[in-house]
Short mmCIF file of C-alpha atoms in Angstrom, two decimals:
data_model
loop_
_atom_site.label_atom_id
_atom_site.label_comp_id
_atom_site.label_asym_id
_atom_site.label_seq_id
_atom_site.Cartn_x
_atom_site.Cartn_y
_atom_site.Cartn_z
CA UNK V 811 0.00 0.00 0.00
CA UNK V 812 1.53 3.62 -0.51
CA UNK V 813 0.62 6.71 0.90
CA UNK V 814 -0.08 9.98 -0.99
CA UNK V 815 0.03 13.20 1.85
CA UNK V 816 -1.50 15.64 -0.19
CA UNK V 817 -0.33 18.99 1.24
CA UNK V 818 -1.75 22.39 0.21
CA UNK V 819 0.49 25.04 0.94
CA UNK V 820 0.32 28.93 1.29
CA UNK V 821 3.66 31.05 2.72
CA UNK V 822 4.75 27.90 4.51
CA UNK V 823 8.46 28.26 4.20
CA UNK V 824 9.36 27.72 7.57
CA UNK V 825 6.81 24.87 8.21
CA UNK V 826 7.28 23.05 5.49
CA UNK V 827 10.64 21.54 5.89
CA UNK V 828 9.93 20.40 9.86
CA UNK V 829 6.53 18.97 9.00
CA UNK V 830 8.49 16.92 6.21
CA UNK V 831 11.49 15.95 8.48
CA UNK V 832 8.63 14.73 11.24
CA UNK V 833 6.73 12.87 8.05
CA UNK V 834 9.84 11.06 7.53
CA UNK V 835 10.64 10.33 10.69
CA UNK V 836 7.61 8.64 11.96
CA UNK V 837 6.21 7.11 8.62
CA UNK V 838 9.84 5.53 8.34
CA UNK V 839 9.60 3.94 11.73
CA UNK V 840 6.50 2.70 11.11
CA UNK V 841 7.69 1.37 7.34
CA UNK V 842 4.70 2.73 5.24
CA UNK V 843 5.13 3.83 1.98
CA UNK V 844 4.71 7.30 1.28
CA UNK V 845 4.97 10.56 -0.73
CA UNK V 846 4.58 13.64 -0.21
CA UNK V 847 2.45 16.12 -2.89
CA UNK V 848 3.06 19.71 -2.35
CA UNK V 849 0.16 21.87 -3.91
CA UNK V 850 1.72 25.45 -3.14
CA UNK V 851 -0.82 28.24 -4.55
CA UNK V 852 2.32 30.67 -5.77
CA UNK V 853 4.09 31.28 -2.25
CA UNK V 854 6.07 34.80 -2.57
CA UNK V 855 7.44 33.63 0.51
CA UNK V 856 10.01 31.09 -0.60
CA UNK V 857 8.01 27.76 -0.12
CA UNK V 858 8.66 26.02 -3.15
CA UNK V 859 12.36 26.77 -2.58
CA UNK V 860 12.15 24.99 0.09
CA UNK V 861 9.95 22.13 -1.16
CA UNK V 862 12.86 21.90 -4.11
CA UNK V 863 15.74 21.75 -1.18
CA UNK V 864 13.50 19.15 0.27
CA UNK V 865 13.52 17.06 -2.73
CA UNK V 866 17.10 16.71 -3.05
CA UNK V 867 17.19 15.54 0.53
CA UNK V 868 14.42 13.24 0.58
CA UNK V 869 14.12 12.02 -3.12
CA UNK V 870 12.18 13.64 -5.52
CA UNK V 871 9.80 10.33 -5.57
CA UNK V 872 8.88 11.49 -1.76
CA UNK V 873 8.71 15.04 -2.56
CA UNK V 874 6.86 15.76 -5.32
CA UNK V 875 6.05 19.88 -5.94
CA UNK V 876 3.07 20.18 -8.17
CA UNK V 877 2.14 24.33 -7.93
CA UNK V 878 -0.39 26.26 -8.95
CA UNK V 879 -0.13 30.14 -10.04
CA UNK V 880 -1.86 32.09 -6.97
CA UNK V 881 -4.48 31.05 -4.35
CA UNK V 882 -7.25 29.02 -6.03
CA UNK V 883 -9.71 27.20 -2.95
CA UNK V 884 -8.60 23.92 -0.99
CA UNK V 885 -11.42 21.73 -2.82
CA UNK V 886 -9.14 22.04 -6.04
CA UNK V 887 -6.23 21.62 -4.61
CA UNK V 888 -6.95 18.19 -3.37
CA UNK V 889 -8.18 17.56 -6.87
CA UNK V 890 -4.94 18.94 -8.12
CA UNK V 891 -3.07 16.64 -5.97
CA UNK V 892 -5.29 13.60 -6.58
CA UNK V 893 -4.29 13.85 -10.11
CA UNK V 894 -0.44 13.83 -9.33
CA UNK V 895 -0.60 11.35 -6.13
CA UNK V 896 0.21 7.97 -6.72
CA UNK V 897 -0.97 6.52 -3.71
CA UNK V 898 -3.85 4.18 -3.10
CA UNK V 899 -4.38 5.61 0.37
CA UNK V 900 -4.34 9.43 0.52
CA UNK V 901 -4.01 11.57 3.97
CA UNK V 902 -5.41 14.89 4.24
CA UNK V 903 -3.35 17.42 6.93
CA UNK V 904 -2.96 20.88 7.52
CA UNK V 905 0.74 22.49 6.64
CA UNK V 906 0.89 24.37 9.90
CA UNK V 907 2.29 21.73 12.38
CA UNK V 908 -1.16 21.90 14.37
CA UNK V 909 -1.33 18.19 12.92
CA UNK V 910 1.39 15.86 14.06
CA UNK V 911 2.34 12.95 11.91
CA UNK V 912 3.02 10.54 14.46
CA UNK V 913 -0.89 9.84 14.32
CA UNK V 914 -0.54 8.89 11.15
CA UNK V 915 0.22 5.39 11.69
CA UNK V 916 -2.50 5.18 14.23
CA UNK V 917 -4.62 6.13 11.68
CA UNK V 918 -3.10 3.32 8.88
CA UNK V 919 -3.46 0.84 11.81
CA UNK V 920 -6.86 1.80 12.44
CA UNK V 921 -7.80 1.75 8.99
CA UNK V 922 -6.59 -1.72 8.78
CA UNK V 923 -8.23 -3.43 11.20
CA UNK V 924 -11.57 -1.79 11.33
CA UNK V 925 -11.44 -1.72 7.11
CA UNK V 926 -12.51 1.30 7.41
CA UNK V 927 -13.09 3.80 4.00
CA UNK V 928 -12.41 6.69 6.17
CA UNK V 929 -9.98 7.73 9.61
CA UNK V 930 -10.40 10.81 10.89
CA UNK V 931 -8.49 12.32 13.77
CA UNK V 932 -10.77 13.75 16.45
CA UNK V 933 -9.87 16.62 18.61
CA UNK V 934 -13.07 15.80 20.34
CA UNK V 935 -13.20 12.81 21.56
CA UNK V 936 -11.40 8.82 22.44
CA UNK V 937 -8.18 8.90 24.73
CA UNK V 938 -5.25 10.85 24.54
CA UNK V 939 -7.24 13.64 21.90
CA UNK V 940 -6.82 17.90 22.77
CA UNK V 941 -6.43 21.08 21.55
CA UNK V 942 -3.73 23.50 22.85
CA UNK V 943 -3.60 27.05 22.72
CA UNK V 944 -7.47 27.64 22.41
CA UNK V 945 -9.08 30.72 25.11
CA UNK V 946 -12.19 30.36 26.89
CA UNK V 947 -13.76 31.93 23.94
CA UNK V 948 -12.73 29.49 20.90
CA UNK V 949 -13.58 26.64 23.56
CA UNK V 950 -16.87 27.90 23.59
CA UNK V 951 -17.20 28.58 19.67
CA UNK V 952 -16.06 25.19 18.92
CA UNK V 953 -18.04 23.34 21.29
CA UNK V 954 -21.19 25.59 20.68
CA UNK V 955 -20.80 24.74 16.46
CA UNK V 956 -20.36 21.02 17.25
CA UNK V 957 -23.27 20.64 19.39
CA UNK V 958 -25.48 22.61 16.79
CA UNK V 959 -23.78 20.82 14.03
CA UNK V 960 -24.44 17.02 15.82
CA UNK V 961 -27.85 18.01 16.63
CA UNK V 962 -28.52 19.10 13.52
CA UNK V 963 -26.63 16.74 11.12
CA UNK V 964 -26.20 13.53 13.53
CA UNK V 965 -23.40 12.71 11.29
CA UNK V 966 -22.03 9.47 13.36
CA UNK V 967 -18.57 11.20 13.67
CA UNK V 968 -17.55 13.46 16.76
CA UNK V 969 -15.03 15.79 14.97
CA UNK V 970 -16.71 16.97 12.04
CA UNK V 971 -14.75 20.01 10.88
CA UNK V 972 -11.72 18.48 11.31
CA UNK V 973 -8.82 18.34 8.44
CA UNK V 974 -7.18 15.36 9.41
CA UNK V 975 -7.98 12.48 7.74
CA UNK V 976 -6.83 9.02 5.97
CA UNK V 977 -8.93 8.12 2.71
CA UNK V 978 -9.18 5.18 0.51
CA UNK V 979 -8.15 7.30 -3.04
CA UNK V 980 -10.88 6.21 -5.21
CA UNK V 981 -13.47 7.71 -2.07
CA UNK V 982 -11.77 10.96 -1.58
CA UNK V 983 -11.61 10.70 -5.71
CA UNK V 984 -15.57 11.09 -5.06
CA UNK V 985 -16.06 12.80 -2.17
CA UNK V 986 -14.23 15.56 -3.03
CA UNK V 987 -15.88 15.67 -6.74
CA UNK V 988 -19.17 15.82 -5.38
CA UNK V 989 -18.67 18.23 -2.59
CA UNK V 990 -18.98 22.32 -2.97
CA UNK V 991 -19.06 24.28 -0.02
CA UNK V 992 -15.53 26.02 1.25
CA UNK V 993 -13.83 26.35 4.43
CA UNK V 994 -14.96 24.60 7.47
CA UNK V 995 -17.82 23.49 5.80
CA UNK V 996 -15.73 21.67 3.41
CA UNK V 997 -14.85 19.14 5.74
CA UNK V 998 -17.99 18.79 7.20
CA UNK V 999 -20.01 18.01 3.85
CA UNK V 1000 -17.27 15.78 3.19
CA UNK V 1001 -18.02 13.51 6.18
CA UNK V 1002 -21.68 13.80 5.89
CA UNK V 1003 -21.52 13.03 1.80
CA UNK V 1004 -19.46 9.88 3.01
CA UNK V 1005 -22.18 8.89 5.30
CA UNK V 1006 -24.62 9.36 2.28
CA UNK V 1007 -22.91 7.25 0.65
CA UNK V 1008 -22.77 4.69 2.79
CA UNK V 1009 -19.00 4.93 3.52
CA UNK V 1010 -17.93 3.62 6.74
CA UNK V 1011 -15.87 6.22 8.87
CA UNK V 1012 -13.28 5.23 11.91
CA UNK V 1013 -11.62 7.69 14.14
CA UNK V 1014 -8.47 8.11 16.03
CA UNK V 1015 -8.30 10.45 18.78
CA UNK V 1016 -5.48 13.53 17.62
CA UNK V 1017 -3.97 16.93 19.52
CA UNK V 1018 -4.17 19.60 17.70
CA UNK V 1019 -1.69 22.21 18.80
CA UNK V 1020 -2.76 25.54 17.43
CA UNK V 1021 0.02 27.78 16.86
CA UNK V 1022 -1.88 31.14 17.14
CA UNK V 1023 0.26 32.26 14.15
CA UNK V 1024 -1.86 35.29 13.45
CA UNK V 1025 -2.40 36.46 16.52
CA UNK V 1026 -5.81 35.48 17.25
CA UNK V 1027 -7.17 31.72 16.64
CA UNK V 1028 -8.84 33.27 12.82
CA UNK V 1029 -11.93 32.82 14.29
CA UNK V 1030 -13.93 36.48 14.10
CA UNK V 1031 -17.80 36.83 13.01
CA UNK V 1032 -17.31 36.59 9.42
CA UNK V 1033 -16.11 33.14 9.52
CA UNK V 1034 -18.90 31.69 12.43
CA UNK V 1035 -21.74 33.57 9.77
CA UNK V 1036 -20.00 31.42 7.12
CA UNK V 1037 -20.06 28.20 8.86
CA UNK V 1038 -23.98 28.65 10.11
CA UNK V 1039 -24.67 29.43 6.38
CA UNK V 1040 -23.13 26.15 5.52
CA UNK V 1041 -24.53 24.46 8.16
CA UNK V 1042 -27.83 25.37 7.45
CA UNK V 1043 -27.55 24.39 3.94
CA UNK V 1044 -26.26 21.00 4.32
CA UNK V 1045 -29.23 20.38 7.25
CA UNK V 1046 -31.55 21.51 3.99
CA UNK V 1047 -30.35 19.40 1.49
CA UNK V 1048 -28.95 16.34 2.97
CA UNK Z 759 -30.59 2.88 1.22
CA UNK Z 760 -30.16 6.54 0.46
CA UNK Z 761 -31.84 8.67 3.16
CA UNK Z 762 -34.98 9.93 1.37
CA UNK Z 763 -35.91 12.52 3.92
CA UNK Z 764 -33.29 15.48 4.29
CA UNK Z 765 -32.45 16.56 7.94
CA UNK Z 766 -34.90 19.73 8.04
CA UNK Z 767 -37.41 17.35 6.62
CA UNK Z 768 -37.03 15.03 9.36
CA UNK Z 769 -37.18 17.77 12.25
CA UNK Z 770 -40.15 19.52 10.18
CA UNK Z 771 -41.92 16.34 10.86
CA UNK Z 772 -41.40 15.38 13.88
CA UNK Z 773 -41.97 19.38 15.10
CA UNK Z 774 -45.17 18.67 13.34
CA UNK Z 775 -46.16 15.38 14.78
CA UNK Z 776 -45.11 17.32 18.11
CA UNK Z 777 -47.44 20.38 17.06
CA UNK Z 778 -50.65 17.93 16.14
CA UNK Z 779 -50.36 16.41 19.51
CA UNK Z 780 -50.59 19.36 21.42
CA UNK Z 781 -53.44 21.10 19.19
CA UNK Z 782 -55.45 17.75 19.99
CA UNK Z 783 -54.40 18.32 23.50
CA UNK Z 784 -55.74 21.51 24.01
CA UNK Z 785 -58.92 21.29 21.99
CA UNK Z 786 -59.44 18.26 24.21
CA UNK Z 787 -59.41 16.00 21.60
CA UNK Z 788 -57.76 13.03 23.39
CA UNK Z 789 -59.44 11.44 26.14
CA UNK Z 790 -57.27 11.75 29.58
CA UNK Z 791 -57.98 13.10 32.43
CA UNK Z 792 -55.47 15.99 33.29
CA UNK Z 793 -54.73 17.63 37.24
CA UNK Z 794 -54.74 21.38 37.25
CA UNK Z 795 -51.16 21.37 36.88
CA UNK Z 796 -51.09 19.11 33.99
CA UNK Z 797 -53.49 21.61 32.39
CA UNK Z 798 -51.09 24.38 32.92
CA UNK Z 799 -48.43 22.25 31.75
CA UNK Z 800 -50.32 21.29 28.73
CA UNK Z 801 -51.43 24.81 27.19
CA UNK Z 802 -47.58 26.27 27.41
CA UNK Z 803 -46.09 22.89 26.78
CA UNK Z 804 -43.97 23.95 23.63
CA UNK Z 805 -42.47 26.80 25.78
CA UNK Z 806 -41.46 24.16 29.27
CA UNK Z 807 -40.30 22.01 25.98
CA UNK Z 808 -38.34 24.87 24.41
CA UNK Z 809 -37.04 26.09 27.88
CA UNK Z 810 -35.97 22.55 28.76
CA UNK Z 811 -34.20 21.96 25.63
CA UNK Z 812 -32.60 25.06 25.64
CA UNK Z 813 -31.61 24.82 29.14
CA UNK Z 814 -30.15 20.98 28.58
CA UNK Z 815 -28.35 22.27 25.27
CA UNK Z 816 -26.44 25.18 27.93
CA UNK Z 817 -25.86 22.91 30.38
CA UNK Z 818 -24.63 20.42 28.17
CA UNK Z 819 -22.08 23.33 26.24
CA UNK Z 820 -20.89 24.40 29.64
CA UNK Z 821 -19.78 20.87 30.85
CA UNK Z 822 -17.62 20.20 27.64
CA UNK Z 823 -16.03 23.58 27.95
CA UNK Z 824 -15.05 22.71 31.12
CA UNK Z 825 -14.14 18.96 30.62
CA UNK Z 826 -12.25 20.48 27.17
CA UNK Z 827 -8.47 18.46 26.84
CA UNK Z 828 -6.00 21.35 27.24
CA UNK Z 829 -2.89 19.32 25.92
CA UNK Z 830 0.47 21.32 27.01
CA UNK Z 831 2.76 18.17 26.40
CA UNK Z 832 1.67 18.13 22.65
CA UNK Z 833 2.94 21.53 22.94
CA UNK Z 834 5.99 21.19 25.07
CA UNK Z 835 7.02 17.92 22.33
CA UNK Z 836 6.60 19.47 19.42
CA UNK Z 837 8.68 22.59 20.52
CA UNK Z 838 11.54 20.02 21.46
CA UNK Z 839 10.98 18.37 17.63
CA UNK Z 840 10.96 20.99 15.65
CA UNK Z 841 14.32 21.88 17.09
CA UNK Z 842 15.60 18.34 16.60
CA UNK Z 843 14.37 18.54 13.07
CA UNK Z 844 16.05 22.26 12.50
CA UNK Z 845 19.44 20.93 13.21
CA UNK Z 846 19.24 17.58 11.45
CA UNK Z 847 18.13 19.50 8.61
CA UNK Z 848 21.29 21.84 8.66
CA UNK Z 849 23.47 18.67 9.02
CA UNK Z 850 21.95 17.56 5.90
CA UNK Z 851 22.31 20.52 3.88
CA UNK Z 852 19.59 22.10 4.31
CA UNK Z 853 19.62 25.82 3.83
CA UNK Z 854 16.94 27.57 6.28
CA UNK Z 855 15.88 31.87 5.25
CA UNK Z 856 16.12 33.67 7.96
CA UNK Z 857 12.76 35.53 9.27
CA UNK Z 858 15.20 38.47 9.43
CA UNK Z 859 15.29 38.25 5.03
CA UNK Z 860 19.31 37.14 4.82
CA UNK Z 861 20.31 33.29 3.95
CA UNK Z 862 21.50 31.52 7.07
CA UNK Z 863 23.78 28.71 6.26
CA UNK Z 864 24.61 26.09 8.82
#
């Protein structure tokens, strides 16, 4: 089996290469196959420099740098790296360090023995799972939008707008053809399409350590209006 | 089998199974015999229902918040990776910017 990390990237220079060195590290323990696909939506900050250093390091069969001219929405990108990945398996993570790789074999493991079409890690929920670096407020938000969003959806799986995730290829190949929204929503329709679809979804309890890079967890008004939208549409039409 | 209701169709009706009831209720449509207080109960029932749920839905948001998995070690580890990884990296040529705009080598 081999492993396609499909990685969009945006001014992720100084990420990049650590999140790659930890890939390595704990995917070669744990002797999967892997590769890494680099989407990076035009960087001015150096990334694909950094992505080509990594290359010559790692191999250019692990590191593979497919770009795209400027920032273009995460659905496509996953599309874009679909086409390029040549894994069977694909794992979805964010760029940021917020998700570590050492979960990732958890994740192939559980995958395995449950035969699962779908992992997600869950910030929510099982042992061992957390967020650090989140105020009384975002605690709040995010429990607030998951209660509304389980009550409303009852989509079977505790952490739905995660971004974590370990997919067969040909049922992200679907999922992410037949799914519009953007943002946080994206990840939710995903999981609830899956359920339509009678895909069977296993989690693995993850930390999430969030880096505060901007200041504030990029969680203002615009962005909650965005996800109730979103929410509200897939409780209309699913 | 594809779910042939959508979500909002389910709650729409249930809320109006829920609604029928409590019209036959009150226009004393189904036989039972009711004390005072279940009389009082019955003509605001949607409101003790609403309050309830709301109340349970509070209660319910409070208690996670509280029981919410702060994770410092995740923190604390990673900070001691990344610096592993930084100077492994160096050792194998790689060449890091630094935030300051000049080329550090290692």
């Amino acid at each position: 089996a081999m492993y396609s990390i499909i990685l969009p990237t945006y001014n992720e220079r100084d990420n990049l290469p650590l999140l790659v060195w930890m890939i390595d590290k704990y995917l070669g323990a744990a002797n999967i196959q892997y590769e890494i696909v680099i989407v990076d939506d035009g960087s001015p900050d150096g990334t694909q420099e950094a992505a080509k250093q990594l290359a010559k390091i790692y191999s250019e069969d692990r590191i593979v740098l497919r770009p795209r001219p400027r920032k273009l929405g995460l659905g496509t990108a996953y599309l874009h790296g679909l086409k390029h990945a040549k894994g069977d398996h694909v794992i979805l993570m964010d760029a940021d360090l917020s998700h570590h790789p050492k979960f990732i074999p958890q994740m192939v493991a559980k995958m395995r023995s449950g035969s699962f079409d779908i992992v997600t890690g869950s910030r929510y929920e099982g042992e061992g799972c957390g967020v650090y670096g989140w105020d009384l407020r975002r605690k709040v938000i995010s429990r607030g939008a998951n209660f509304l969003a389980q009550l409303l959806l009852r989509p079977g799986v505790s952490d739905l707008t995660g971004s974590f995730r370990l997919y067969k290829r040909e049922v992200l190949q679907r999922l992410v053809d037949s799914c519009t929204s953007k943002g946080y929503v994206f990840q939710m329709e995903m999981m609830v399409r899956a359920r339509h679809l009678g895909y069977s979804i296993g989690e693995v309890p993850i930390t999430f350590v969030d880096r505060m890079f901007y200041g504030d967890s990029k969680l203002g008004g615009s962005e909650i209006v965005q996800y109730l939208k979103g929410l509200l549409t897939l409780f209309a039409t699913t | 089998a594809p779910m042939a209701l959508t979500k909002l169709m389910q709650w729409l009706l249930g809320g109006g199974c829920f609604i029928a009831l409590w019209l036959a209720l009150m226009h004393d449509l189904i036989p039972v015999e009711l004390t005072p207080m279940g009389r009082h109960v019955t003509n605001w029932l949607p409101l003790y229902a609403g309050g309830l749920f709301g109340l349970a839905s509070a209660l319910t948001i409070v208690y996670r918040v509280l029981m919410f998995n702060d994770c410092p070690e995740a923190h604390s580890e990673l900070v001691r990776e990344i610096d592993e990884a930084k100077a492994d990296l160096a050792k194998r040529g790689f060449k890091f910017v630094d935030p300051k705009g000049d080329k550090k080598t290692s």
